[in-house]
XYZ file of C-alpha atoms in Angstrom:
733
model
C 2.882 -61.644 26.890
C 2.543 -58.766 29.334
C 6.176 -59.222 30.471
C 7.428 -59.273 26.872
C 5.421 -56.150 26.058
C 6.716 -54.378 29.144
C 10.291 -55.339 28.245
C 9.852 -54.011 24.697
C 8.369 -50.764 26.012
C 11.323 -50.321 28.358
C 13.748 -51.069 25.548
C 11.996 -48.527 23.280
C 12.032 -45.846 25.983
C 15.709 -46.512 26.644
C 16.538 -46.220 22.933
C 14.359 -43.130 22.667
C 16.165 -41.479 25.582
C 19.581 -42.217 24.061
C 18.466 -41.022 20.600
C 16.823 -37.852 21.937
C 19.894 -37.024 24.029
C 22.212 -37.516 21.058
C 19.940 -35.364 18.887
C 19.985 -32.552 21.445
C 23.791 -32.754 21.322
C 23.711 -32.339 17.534
C 23.842 -35.965 16.353
C 20.641 -36.994 14.558
C 21.887 -40.420 13.436
C 20.462 -42.527 16.288
C 17.095 -40.751 16.258
C 16.831 -41.101 12.487
C 17.595 -44.847 12.669
C 15.113 -45.352 15.502
C 12.331 -43.558 13.594
C 13.018 -45.533 10.426
C 12.863 -48.790 12.405
C 9.561 -47.820 14.042
C 8.011 -46.945 10.673
C 8.688 -50.418 9.308
C 6.038 -51.878 11.634
C 3.995 -48.715 12.239
C 4.135 -46.544 9.041
C 2.039 -43.706 10.495
C 3.543 -43.568 13.996
C 3.212 -39.998 15.294
C 6.525 -39.901 17.163
C 8.495 -41.367 14.248
C 6.886 -39.348 11.435
C 7.186 -36.146 13.461
C 10.886 -36.567 14.229
C 11.972 -38.123 10.948
C 10.134 -35.416 9.003
C 11.985 -32.770 10.999
C 15.362 -34.453 10.446
C 14.761 -34.776 6.714
C 13.827 -31.087 6.548
C 17.110 -30.074 8.211
C 18.900 -32.183 5.584
C 17.146 -30.237 2.840
C 14.952 -33.170 1.780
C 11.770 -31.139 1.910
C 9.590 -33.277 -0.337
C 10.476 -36.428 1.613
C 9.787 -34.580 4.857
C 6.368 -33.511 3.586
C 5.490 -37.081 2.557
C 6.508 -38.514 5.937
C 4.630 -35.808 7.843
C 1.498 -36.220 5.729
C 1.638 -39.948 6.433
C 1.691 -39.268 10.155
C -1.365 -37.041 9.823
C -3.310 -39.894 8.245
C -3.294 -41.582 11.658
C -3.145 -38.448 13.850
C -4.942 -35.671 11.924
C -5.320 -33.526 15.051
C -1.676 -33.715 16.146
C -0.560 -30.212 17.034
C 3.120 -30.948 16.375
C 2.593 -32.732 13.062
C 0.367 -29.922 11.819
C 2.949 -27.361 12.938
C 5.708 -29.268 11.144
C 3.670 -29.555 7.950
C 2.777 -25.845 8.092
C 6.488 -25.004 8.372
C 7.347 -27.324 5.487
C 4.652 -25.893 3.230
C 5.792 -22.369 4.120
C 9.372 -23.253 3.130
C 7.977 -24.233 -0.289
C 5.987 -20.973 -0.608
C 2.737 -22.934 -0.271
C 1.349 -20.448 2.213
C -2.378 -21.092 1.801
C -1.883 -24.775 2.635
C 0.470 -23.834 5.459
C -2.185 -21.525 6.922
C -4.716 -24.358 7.168
C -2.336 -26.574 9.141
C -1.068 -23.871 11.484
C -4.659 -23.129 12.475
C -5.219 -26.804 13.357
C -1.980 -26.801 15.366
C -3.041 -23.727 17.343
C -6.495 -25.180 17.970
C -4.763 -28.069 19.733
C -2.231 -25.976 21.628
C -2.625 -22.226 22.069
C 0.405 -22.231 24.394
C 2.966 -23.202 21.742
C 5.118 -20.129 21.089
C 6.743 -21.734 18.047
C 3.342 -22.246 16.441
C 2.563 -18.548 16.869
C 5.965 -17.673 15.363
C 5.195 -19.930 12.400
C 1.812 -18.244 11.983
C 3.455 -14.809 11.978
C 5.707 -15.865 9.090
C 2.840 -17.388 7.115
C 0.658 -14.318 7.716
C 3.460 -12.040 6.523
C 3.603 -13.887 3.221
C -0.174 -13.826 2.898
C 0.016 -10.025 3.437
C -2.094 -10.202 6.601
C -0.190 -7.670 8.681
C -2.727 -7.616 11.500
C -2.177 -11.346 12.076
C 1.601 -10.873 11.946
C 1.426 -8.375 14.782
C -0.991 -10.444 16.873
C 0.925 -13.698 16.334
C 4.290 -12.183 17.284
C 2.833 -10.740 20.460
C 1.118 -14.038 21.348
C 4.468 -15.803 21.006
C 6.186 -13.180 23.166
C 3.535 -13.479 25.881
C 4.511 -17.145 26.145
C 8.252 -16.693 25.623
C 9.347 -13.065 26.126
C 12.838 -13.783 24.783
C 11.848 -15.819 21.735
C 14.387 -14.436 19.270
C 12.497 -15.347 16.115
C 9.317 -13.714 17.420
C 11.273 -10.579 18.379
C 12.883 -10.531 14.942
C 9.552 -11.027 13.126
C 7.988 -8.214 15.137
C 10.862 -5.865 14.276
C 10.442 -6.813 10.609
C 6.712 -6.071 10.927
C 7.562 -2.521 12.033
C 9.988 -2.088 9.133
C 7.522 -3.311 6.522
C 4.807 -1.050 7.889
C 6.840 2.109 7.485
C 8.302 2.319 10.987
C 12.025 1.716 10.371
C 13.173 3.617 13.473
C 11.207 1.234 15.711
C 12.601 -1.692 13.737
C 16.172 -0.446 14.232
C 15.646 -0.078 17.994
C 14.114 -3.551 18.274
C 16.927 -5.192 16.297
C 19.422 -3.469 18.601
C 17.500 -4.824 21.576
C 17.741 -8.371 20.170
C 21.504 -7.976 19.732
C 21.842 -6.852 23.363
C 19.805 -9.820 24.569
C 21.699 -12.348 22.442
C 25.230 -11.051 21.779
C 26.297 -14.512 20.541
C 23.549 -14.600 17.911
C 25.803 -13.021 15.314
C 23.853 -13.219 12.096
C 20.107 -12.673 11.896
C 19.578 -9.561 14.006
C 22.791 -7.860 12.858
C 22.120 -8.217 9.134
C 18.499 -7.212 9.685
C 19.693 -4.176 11.629
C 21.915 -3.117 8.737
C 19.082 -3.584 6.272
C 16.653 -1.557 8.412
C 19.173 1.245 8.915
C 19.181 1.870 5.160
C 15.475 2.773 5.412
C 15.797 4.811 8.594
C 16.172 8.550 8.040
C 17.772 8.919 11.487
C 20.543 6.394 10.812
C 23.557 8.235 9.436
C 25.971 6.879 6.854
C 28.743 6.802 9.471
C 26.561 4.680 11.778
C 25.700 2.250 8.987
C 29.359 1.881 7.986
C 30.363 1.365 11.632
C 27.774 -1.395 12.160
C 28.732 -3.042 8.841
C 32.395 -3.258 9.786
C 31.543 -4.355 13.320
C 29.468 -7.276 12.031
C 32.047 -8.146 9.372
C 34.771 -8.220 12.010
C 32.742 -10.689 14.087
C 32.181 -13.154 11.262
C 35.711 -12.830 9.904
C 37.050 -13.681 13.365
C 34.705 -16.677 13.447
C 35.861 -17.905 10.013
C 37.185 -21.445 10.287
C 37.761 -22.628 6.717
C 41.326 -22.358 5.468
C 41.197 -21.887 1.725
C 44.140 -22.539 -0.531
C 43.190 -21.188 -3.941
C 44.568 -23.415 -6.675
C 43.065 -21.484 -9.588
C 45.465 -21.093 -12.506
C 46.682 -17.456 -12.602
C 46.418 -17.075 -16.359
C 45.158 -13.550 -17.058
C 43.356 -14.109 -20.381
C 41.889 -17.585 -19.979
C 38.181 -18.392 -19.872
C 36.977 -17.734 -16.326
C 34.455 -19.429 -14.088
C 32.231 -16.872 -12.405
C 29.667 -17.665 -9.728
C 26.659 -15.599 -8.665
C 25.831 -16.002 -4.969
C 22.306 -14.936 -4.057
C 18.913 -15.744 -2.549
C 17.178 -13.642 -5.184
C 17.320 -15.518 -8.484
C 13.537 -15.582 -8.395
C 10.608 -13.126 -8.500
C 12.615 -10.337 -6.942
C 13.894 -6.932 -8.120
C 17.368 -8.408 -8.615
C 16.084 -10.588 -11.467
C 15.102 -7.559 -13.593
C 18.713 -6.353 -13.435
C 20.514 -9.684 -13.505
C 18.827 -11.197 -16.579
C 20.047 -8.638 -19.150
C 23.619 -9.138 -17.928
C 23.365 -12.937 -18.020
C 21.897 -12.814 -21.526
C 24.701 -10.622 -22.884
C 27.866 -11.887 -21.166
C 30.315 -13.319 -23.685
C 30.226 -17.078 -23.068
C 33.512 -17.571 -24.905
C 35.067 -15.719 -21.961
C 33.013 -17.053 -19.044
C 31.358 -20.153 -17.675
C 28.555 -18.984 -15.406
C 27.505 -20.685 -12.167
C 24.780 -19.897 -9.646
C 24.687 -20.667 -5.929
C 21.179 -20.118 -4.618
C 21.026 -19.784 -0.853
C 17.377 -20.816 -0.639
C 15.989 -24.314 -1.111
C 13.343 -23.506 -3.666
C 12.714 -20.866 -6.273
C 9.673 -20.105 -8.368
C 8.581 -19.947 -11.990
C 11.054 -17.149 -12.690
C 13.870 -19.232 -11.194
C 12.972 -22.038 -13.587
C 13.161 -19.614 -16.512
C 16.481 -18.057 -15.459
C 18.220 -21.400 -14.892
C 18.943 -21.634 -18.627
C 21.446 -18.775 -18.379
C 23.714 -20.796 -16.068
C 26.114 -23.612 -16.909
C 25.409 -24.877 -13.397
C 22.676 -23.896 -10.931
C 22.906 -25.246 -7.382
C 20.980 -24.642 -4.190
C 23.356 -24.486 -1.221
C 20.575 -24.156 1.342
C 20.752 -26.565 4.282
C 24.510 -26.946 3.841
C 26.954 -25.885 6.526
C 29.256 -22.941 5.817
C 32.076 -25.427 5.295
C 29.982 -27.449 2.813
C 28.925 -24.311 0.938
C 32.541 -23.203 0.579
C 33.622 -26.653 -0.579
C 30.834 -26.680 -3.194
C 32.123 -23.388 -4.617
C 35.749 -24.534 -4.460
C 34.942 -27.844 -6.128
C 33.613 -25.873 -9.108
C 36.924 -23.965 -9.242
C 35.200 -20.594 -9.265
C 37.580 -17.788 -10.177
C 35.302 -14.843 -9.375
C 32.427 -15.056 -6.878
C 29.827 -12.285 -7.239
C 27.636 -11.441 -4.258
C 24.177 -10.098 -5.171
C 22.738 -9.832 -1.652
C 24.866 -7.794 0.720
C 22.978 -7.584 4.016
C 19.595 -8.637 2.637
C 17.529 -11.744 3.376
C 19.186 -15.048 2.571
C 22.648 -13.502 2.283
C 25.870 -15.511 2.409
C 28.102 -13.118 4.318
C 29.629 -15.982 6.300
C 30.580 -17.797 3.091
C 32.180 -14.659 1.682
C 34.082 -14.190 4.957
C 35.769 -17.552 4.269
C 36.792 -16.426 0.738
C 36.124 -19.623 -1.239
C 37.111 -17.892 -4.506
C 40.326 -15.960 -5.167
C 38.397 -12.885 -6.358
C 35.188 -11.758 -4.679
C 32.903 -9.001 -5.943
C 29.741 -7.406 -4.575
C 27.165 -5.753 -6.800
C 23.568 -4.713 -6.886
C 21.601 -6.150 -3.941
C 22.449 -3.840 -1.034
C 22.963 -0.048 -1.058
C 26.134 0.081 1.028
C 29.323 -1.625 2.097
C 29.354 -5.244 3.235
C 32.128 -4.341 5.687
C 34.043 -7.486 4.691
C 37.758 -7.226 3.981
C 37.565 -10.414 1.923
C 35.502 -8.778 -0.829
C 37.877 -7.276 -3.343
C 35.714 -4.865 -5.344
C 32.287 -3.316 -5.362
C 30.909 -2.539 -8.834
C 29.244 0.866 -8.827
C 29.069 3.965 -11.023
C 30.331 7.523 -11.275
C 26.996 9.076 -10.280
C 25.707 6.852 -7.508
C 29.045 6.918 -5.644
C 30.126 10.358 -6.801
C 30.752 11.474 -3.212
C 32.168 8.215 -1.812
C 35.247 8.193 0.404
C 37.575 5.310 1.236
C 36.259 5.234 4.811
C 32.728 4.401 3.622
C 33.647 1.106 1.966
C 35.685 -1.917 2.963
C 35.740 -2.874 -0.717
C 37.679 -1.110 -3.454
C 35.220 0.654 -5.753
C 35.216 -0.189 -9.436
C 33.562 2.845 -11.022
C 31.508 2.317 -14.177
C 30.050 5.070 -16.337
C 26.432 5.449 -15.215
C 24.305 3.500 -14.775
C 25.459 0.792 -12.345
C 22.981 -1.646 -13.936
C 20.505 -2.022 -16.803
C 16.856 -3.021 -16.749
C 14.541 -5.484 -18.470
C 10.808 -5.136 -17.812
C 8.307 -7.979 -17.354
C 10.818 -10.485 -15.981
C 8.048 -12.756 -14.691
C 6.503 -13.074 -18.153
C 8.598 -11.358 -20.858
C 5.941 -11.646 -23.569
C 3.691 -9.297 -21.545
C 5.726 -6.288 -22.629
C 4.076 -6.538 -26.072
C 0.490 -6.865 -24.805
C -1.898 -3.909 -25.279
C -2.657 -3.463 -21.564
C 1.052 -2.899 -20.856
C 1.447 -0.124 -23.420
C 1.721 3.510 -22.340
C -1.669 5.218 -22.093
C -2.565 8.941 -21.940
C -1.798 10.623 -18.649
C -4.856 10.102 -16.391
C -5.203 13.818 -15.592
C -6.622 14.324 -19.092
C -9.783 12.448 -18.087
C -9.674 12.883 -14.295
C -9.318 16.637 -14.383
C -6.782 16.534 -11.540
C -3.201 15.384 -11.051
C -2.527 12.052 -9.379
C 0.891 11.807 -7.804
C 1.933 8.319 -6.772
C 4.436 5.944 -5.286
C 4.788 2.194 -5.693
C 7.700 1.987 -3.266
C 7.521 -0.159 -0.148
C 5.918 1.461 2.891
C 9.210 1.007 4.760
C 10.704 3.793 2.598
C 8.019 6.338 3.495
C 9.076 8.506 6.437
C 8.140 11.831 8.036
C 10.441 13.956 5.897
C 9.092 12.374 2.715
C 5.451 12.787 3.774
C 6.022 16.440 4.700
C 7.359 17.101 1.190
C 4.431 15.274 -0.398
C 1.965 17.238 1.722
C 3.568 20.483 0.479
C 3.237 19.321 -3.138
C -0.443 18.430 -2.694
C -1.091 21.887 -1.240
C 0.678 23.518 -4.182
C -1.297 21.574 -6.822
C -5.060 22.210 -6.433
C -7.351 19.145 -6.201
C -4.395 16.786 -6.572
C -4.302 13.328 -5.021
C -1.614 10.837 -4.129
C -1.793 7.115 -4.834
C 0.022 4.549 -2.693
C 0.425 1.036 -4.076
C 1.771 -1.372 -1.466
C 1.396 -4.788 0.071
C -1.157 -4.706 2.863
C -3.489 -2.087 1.446
C -6.263 -4.674 1.585
C -5.443 -5.232 5.269
C -7.451 -2.917 7.526
C -4.683 -2.375 10.085
C -2.010 -1.477 7.514
C -4.439 0.701 5.581
C -5.663 2.607 8.644
C -2.105 3.032 9.925
C -1.039 4.625 6.629
C -4.082 6.909 6.581
C -3.342 8.040 10.140
C 0.324 8.592 9.315
C -0.555 10.668 6.251
C -3.166 12.682 8.195
C -0.591 13.485 10.887
C 1.632 15.026 8.209
C -1.099 17.155 6.694
C -2.350 14.852 3.921
C -6.143 14.642 4.077
C -7.883 11.284 3.715
C -9.803 12.491 0.655
C -6.452 13.068 -1.111
C -5.442 9.428 -0.677
C -5.869 6.588 -3.172
C -4.751 3.286 -1.634
C -4.112 0.418 -4.045
C -3.343 -3.117 -2.831
C -0.289 -4.562 -4.524
C -0.864 -7.886 -6.251
C 1.245 -10.163 -8.403
C -0.578 -8.861 -11.478
C -0.576 -5.067 -11.093
C 3.148 -4.327 -10.996
C 2.877 -2.137 -14.096
C -0.845 -1.542 -14.482
C -1.126 0.783 -11.471
C 1.004 3.327 -13.334
C -1.920 3.919 -15.712
C -3.511 5.717 -12.735
C -0.475 7.890 -11.893
C 0.534 11.139 -13.621
C 3.786 11.807 -11.746
C 5.786 9.447 -9.522
C 7.271 10.933 -6.360
C 10.436 9.181 -5.234
C 11.185 8.327 -1.612
C 14.214 9.463 0.381
C 16.729 8.866 1.871
C 16.367 5.374 0.335
C 15.179 5.989 -3.209
C 13.446 3.699 -5.625
C 15.343 1.274 -7.814
C 13.151 -1.118 -9.730
C 10.113 1.045 -8.971
C 11.873 3.961 -10.695
C 12.582 1.814 -13.745
C 8.991 0.489 -13.756
C 7.495 3.980 -13.616
C 9.687 5.340 -16.398
C 8.981 2.333 -18.621
C 5.249 2.964 -18.182
C 5.761 6.589 -19.232
C 5.517 8.126 -15.758
C 8.044 10.872 -14.897
C 9.891 10.405 -11.589
C 10.934 13.295 -9.349
C 13.819 12.317 -7.065
C 15.840 14.035 -4.341
C 19.572 13.385 -4.699
C 21.492 12.990 -1.458
C 25.121 12.283 -0.751
C 25.355 8.500 -0.349
C 24.544 5.452 -2.475
C 21.115 4.851 -0.939
C 20.122 8.437 -1.750
C 21.287 8.367 -5.385
C 19.925 5.184 -6.986
C 17.253 7.043 -8.949
C 19.766 9.812 -9.672
C 21.960 7.312 -11.494
C 18.992 5.978 -13.490
C 17.722 9.440 -14.470
C 21.226 10.534 -15.432
C 21.515 7.519 -17.728
C 18.146 8.539 -19.195
C 19.482 12.077 -19.728
C 16.641 13.394 -17.591
C 18.628 15.287 -14.968
C 15.957 18.012 -14.808
C 13.900 15.607 -12.653
C 16.692 15.406 -10.062
C 16.374 17.818 -7.136
C 19.170 18.778 -4.760
C 16.981 20.017 -1.898
C 13.393 19.805 -0.668
C 12.365 23.139 -2.176
C 13.642 22.075 -5.586
C 11.887 18.706 -5.196
C 8.490 20.299 -4.585
C 9.078 22.904 -7.292
C 9.912 20.282 -9.925
C 6.780 18.287 -9.052
C 4.668 21.457 -9.243
C 6.118 22.504 -12.603
C 5.459 19.084 -14.160
C 1.890 19.079 -12.818
C 1.219 22.604 -14.051
C 1.047 21.694 -17.757
C -1.006 18.569 -18.403
C -0.625 18.730 -22.193
C 3.167 18.765 -21.947
C 3.017 16.082 -19.252
C 1.105 13.829 -21.639
C 3.603 14.491 -24.447
C 6.433 13.495 -22.098
C 4.521 10.350 -21.159
C 3.985 9.239 -24.761
C 7.695 9.450 -25.575
C 9.225 8.305 -22.303
C 9.245 4.537 -22.903
C 10.980 4.885 -26.263
C 13.498 7.252 -24.704
C 14.196 4.807 -21.863
C 14.545 1.818 -24.182
C 17.060 3.704 -26.334
C 18.973 5.098 -23.365
C 22.026 3.832 -21.486
C 19.649 2.578 -18.775
C 18.562 -0.261 -21.078
C 21.682 -0.628 -23.245
C 22.437 -4.237 -22.372
C 25.360 -4.741 -24.754
C 27.221 -1.644 -23.565
C 26.722 -2.545 -19.921
C 27.866 -6.147 -20.388
C 31.113 -4.874 -21.955
C 31.790 -2.592 -18.992
C 30.927 -5.371 -16.540
C 33.178 -7.775 -18.419
C 36.038 -5.270 -18.161
C 35.485 -4.949 -14.409
C 35.677 -8.710 -13.889
C 38.694 -9.151 -16.151
C 40.617 -6.331 -14.468
C 39.868 -7.758 -11.017
C 41.147 -11.127 -12.219
C 44.307 -9.611 -13.724
C 44.946 -7.823 -10.432
C 44.839 -11.176 -8.628
C 47.137 -12.721 -11.217
C 49.619 -9.898 -10.637
C 49.614 -10.748 -6.935
C 50.705 -14.260 -7.925
C 53.751 -12.699 -9.629
C 52.447 -13.423 -13.121
C 53.641 -11.264 -15.981
C 50.644 -9.736 -17.759
C 50.968 -9.831 -21.511
C 48.817 -7.890 -23.954
C 45.290 -9.135 -24.439
C 44.896 -11.608 -27.290
C 42.489 -10.649 -30.031
C 38.984 -11.744 -29.021
C 36.538 -12.637 -31.826
C 33.477 -10.428 -32.038
C 30.795 -11.759 -29.727
C 27.750 -13.097 -31.577
C 24.269 -12.588 -30.199
C 23.215 -15.771 -28.446
C 19.871 -17.399 -27.718
C 19.786 -19.491 -24.553
C 17.972 -22.778 -25.045
C 18.729 -24.549 -21.758
C 21.241 -24.794 -18.893
C 24.070 -22.762 -20.381
C 23.387 -24.059 -23.893
C 23.177 -21.447 -26.632
C 22.641 -21.089 -30.355
C 23.585 -18.147 -32.535
C 20.658 -15.835 -33.150
C 21.112 -16.168 -36.918
C 20.799 -19.958 -36.683
C 17.661 -19.693 -34.520
C 16.045 -17.253 -36.961
C 16.721 -19.616 -39.873
C 15.087 -22.455 -37.964
C 12.165 -20.206 -37.073
C 11.484 -19.371 -40.730
C 11.467 -23.071 -41.595
C 8.952 -23.720 -38.810
C 6.710 -20.849 -39.982
C 6.768 -22.203 -43.533
C 5.708 -25.594 -42.181
C 2.914 -23.889 -40.190
C 3.971 -25.740 -37.033
C 2.489 -23.020 -34.859
C 3.159 -24.515 -31.419
C 6.807 -24.897 -32.372
C 6.786 -21.324 -33.711
C 5.601 -20.057 -30.324
C 8.316 -22.046 -28.566
C 11.170 -20.907 -30.805
C 10.047 -17.263 -30.971
C 9.642 -17.161 -27.200
C 13.181 -18.477 -26.653
C 14.505 -15.741 -28.946
C 12.522 -12.949 -27.270
C 13.580 -14.024 -23.783
C 17.249 -13.771 -24.763
C 16.952 -10.882 -27.237
C 13.956 -8.652 -26.385
C 12.167 -6.850 -29.232
C 13.730 -9.036 -31.920
C 11.549 -8.128 -34.912
C 11.504 -11.481 -36.719
C 10.506 -13.328 -33.539
C 7.708 -10.813 -32.905
C 6.496 -11.215 -36.491
C 6.530 -14.989 -35.955
C 4.316 -14.607 -32.872
C 2.001 -12.451 -34.984
C 1.776 -15.047 -37.754
C 1.068 -17.846 -35.270
C -1.629 -15.831 -33.496
C -3.166 -14.742 -36.794
C -3.296 -18.341 -38.022
C -4.958 -19.389 -34.770
C -7.460 -16.536 -34.846
C -6.050 -14.757 -31.799
C -6.449 -10.984 -31.449
C -2.878 -10.418 -30.197
C -1.518 -10.839 -33.733
C -1.932 -7.118 -34.446
C -0.066 -6.114 -31.292
C 2.876 -8.410 -32.035
C 3.104 -7.275 -35.665
C 2.946 -3.617 -34.564
C 5.933 -4.216 -32.290
C 7.767 -6.015 -35.090
C 7.212 -2.962 -37.280
C 8.358 -0.582 -34.522
C 11.606 -2.519 -34.217
C 12.189 -2.953 -37.969
C 10.618 0.132 -39.594
C 12.574 -0.450 -42.823
C 10.936 -3.788 -43.569
C 8.051 -3.183 -46.016
C 6.670 -6.696 -45.482
C 5.709 -5.808 -41.926
C 3.619 -2.842 -43.115
C 1.816 -5.059 -45.597
C 1.182 -7.911 -43.137
C -0.020 -5.500 -40.458
C -2.389 -3.927 -43.001
C -3.756 -7.352 -43.930
C -4.279 -8.273 -40.291
C -6.073 -4.997 -39.575
C -8.394 -5.471 -42.557
C -9.134 -9.045 -41.457
C -9.995 -7.602 -38.042
C -12.363 -5.066 -39.631
C -10.179 -2.040 -38.845
C -9.938 -0.480 -42.309
C -9.162 3.013 -40.980
C -6.009 1.849 -39.174
C -5.054 -0.233 -42.225
C -5.208 2.894 -44.410
C -2.969 4.761 -41.948
C -0.329 2.008 -42.096
C -0.367 2.045 -45.915
C -0.007 5.838 -45.953
C 2.923 5.549 -43.553
C 4.524 2.994 -45.865
C 4.028 5.310 -48.875
C 5.523 8.222 -46.934
C 8.607 6.276 -45.915
C 9.134 4.997 -49.449
C 8.851 8.582 -50.786
C 11.408 9.716 -48.209
C 13.712 6.862 -49.258
C 13.598 5.456 -45.743
C 12.353 2.205 -47.264
C 13.543 0.864 -50.606
C 10.929 -0.592 -52.937
């Protein structure tokens, strides 16, 4: 028996050596087969579960990898490697609390594992524990001074903690150490340079084109576009992004997706990450096809796009996390467009146009962009609030409240921009404003404000620029306070050179004026475009003195400031900045003209456009499936009459997600809540009335709901308003 056992052990070790060697050379087949064979007789074998779990993860089979790894831990719960693997897998699924538990077990077993410390730094970053990020990166670098991921994570730590210059220098250092590591450090460098006040536009453009040249030279896929060059046919457009999830891009992308004419386009998505979130699940319905291309090779990603016969591929990432610059360098679609995600050129010659606007790129020159600019009337995008939960926009706590100075007795300036945007020049201007406005304070809302290191670092940074600690209000950012913090802010002060985008929209929607400093380039003019679309150019400064003066003037009259606040949301919602239909028409024209230009290159004669039927408002009900709004409203009325309240909620919610502020859907929510005894009925009916002020039934139902709630005074006011509007012939009896 001993000889047989020894022979089997030798055979296993020989197979293991061959499999491990092949795996190191890039072939996982033998190792995968060996592990699967071992698990037949030993289902919890540490070696087999550890390696097979890792192989499955690289194939994108994350759930299978988790199951295999968890099985291994049943037998070896203290295994450092299995716990590290499971922590990494959980982190890839955004299950960071569970990941944290397993990385701690792994480090208890082996404090000398640099990769475990790197994993902990990533988990800590996503749990907003900046102190642990810093410590973990440095622990990893003590063990492996040239660990590229640790160096990268440390540079990112500096960027996210408001030290972009240090981040830029560290990314440059990584590039020098690993000149063949083309992607990660170079795209991160470009991203960090946008935040860095010392990085000039010329330097950013130079680095963009330098990186683009490297990946275009490395391009290996030869693409022969077989798309039919028919200028007026229905087109297949694909959105390429890592950010179809809880991310600022979603607030801008959804209104376009909801309004694009689906008689003219089939819409595809290529998500470069393996998993999304609840918002991803909600947005999927806008796409005829939604595919994750994570874990695929560049060649496989290109073939996936080609197999779908995409006519126009739209990049939403630029040089941001999860980008697909290498895919775009291969040009898998005949027309490639970049829009939205990154405030500068991609540098790629294979991207045909960049969609922008007349304000944000007012000063642009040909040398600043590798792409041809397609100039829209401002703005370059439109905004929908409450993307994570659209129904929130009608809730009482999200309505505009009086400016806080009325009760505080002092002005609270504020910023909800990332700390990485806050630099010395910005802080000097804010310090001047605080000195000009007696007893004023400044509120910072940011990730990490509940972390002692990040908090103390910001306090010290502010103090060094003349902002006293007693003037500071530091608010931790959470998933739930995106809008609610603005109730505490009287005036929002924009950052520069990289201005706010979504934070500017958020502030304005909550009734908070935004003072911005317009610069020359795209990154310095994002808020300028938004405020121009709002017709609020008097909040745009052209120099520091004007910036401080405008903030002072707004703060100097609290009564007027409150009047501005009470009307600002309505003004924004009626402005070009939230005119979804108008924007979708302009965007449609941009895509069609880019397509026609390609057709012309194929020597196709362009005939006049055929007459296109008027686009009906659509409600998206699932994976590219739509119904006409009129049909949905008819169905909704039938459901209300039947008092099928759960179905009413479902149908009304579908309508409001596709067509915000649709009065009949809001009234349906009100009726369902009223029938169920919920207090939100009054809020929903009030919004229905706001959006259909000529419907007398809404006045009457709101009055009835108020009386039922014991609010007779408000009920009388609604009836008097109804009488007034009838007397003015605004409403017909």
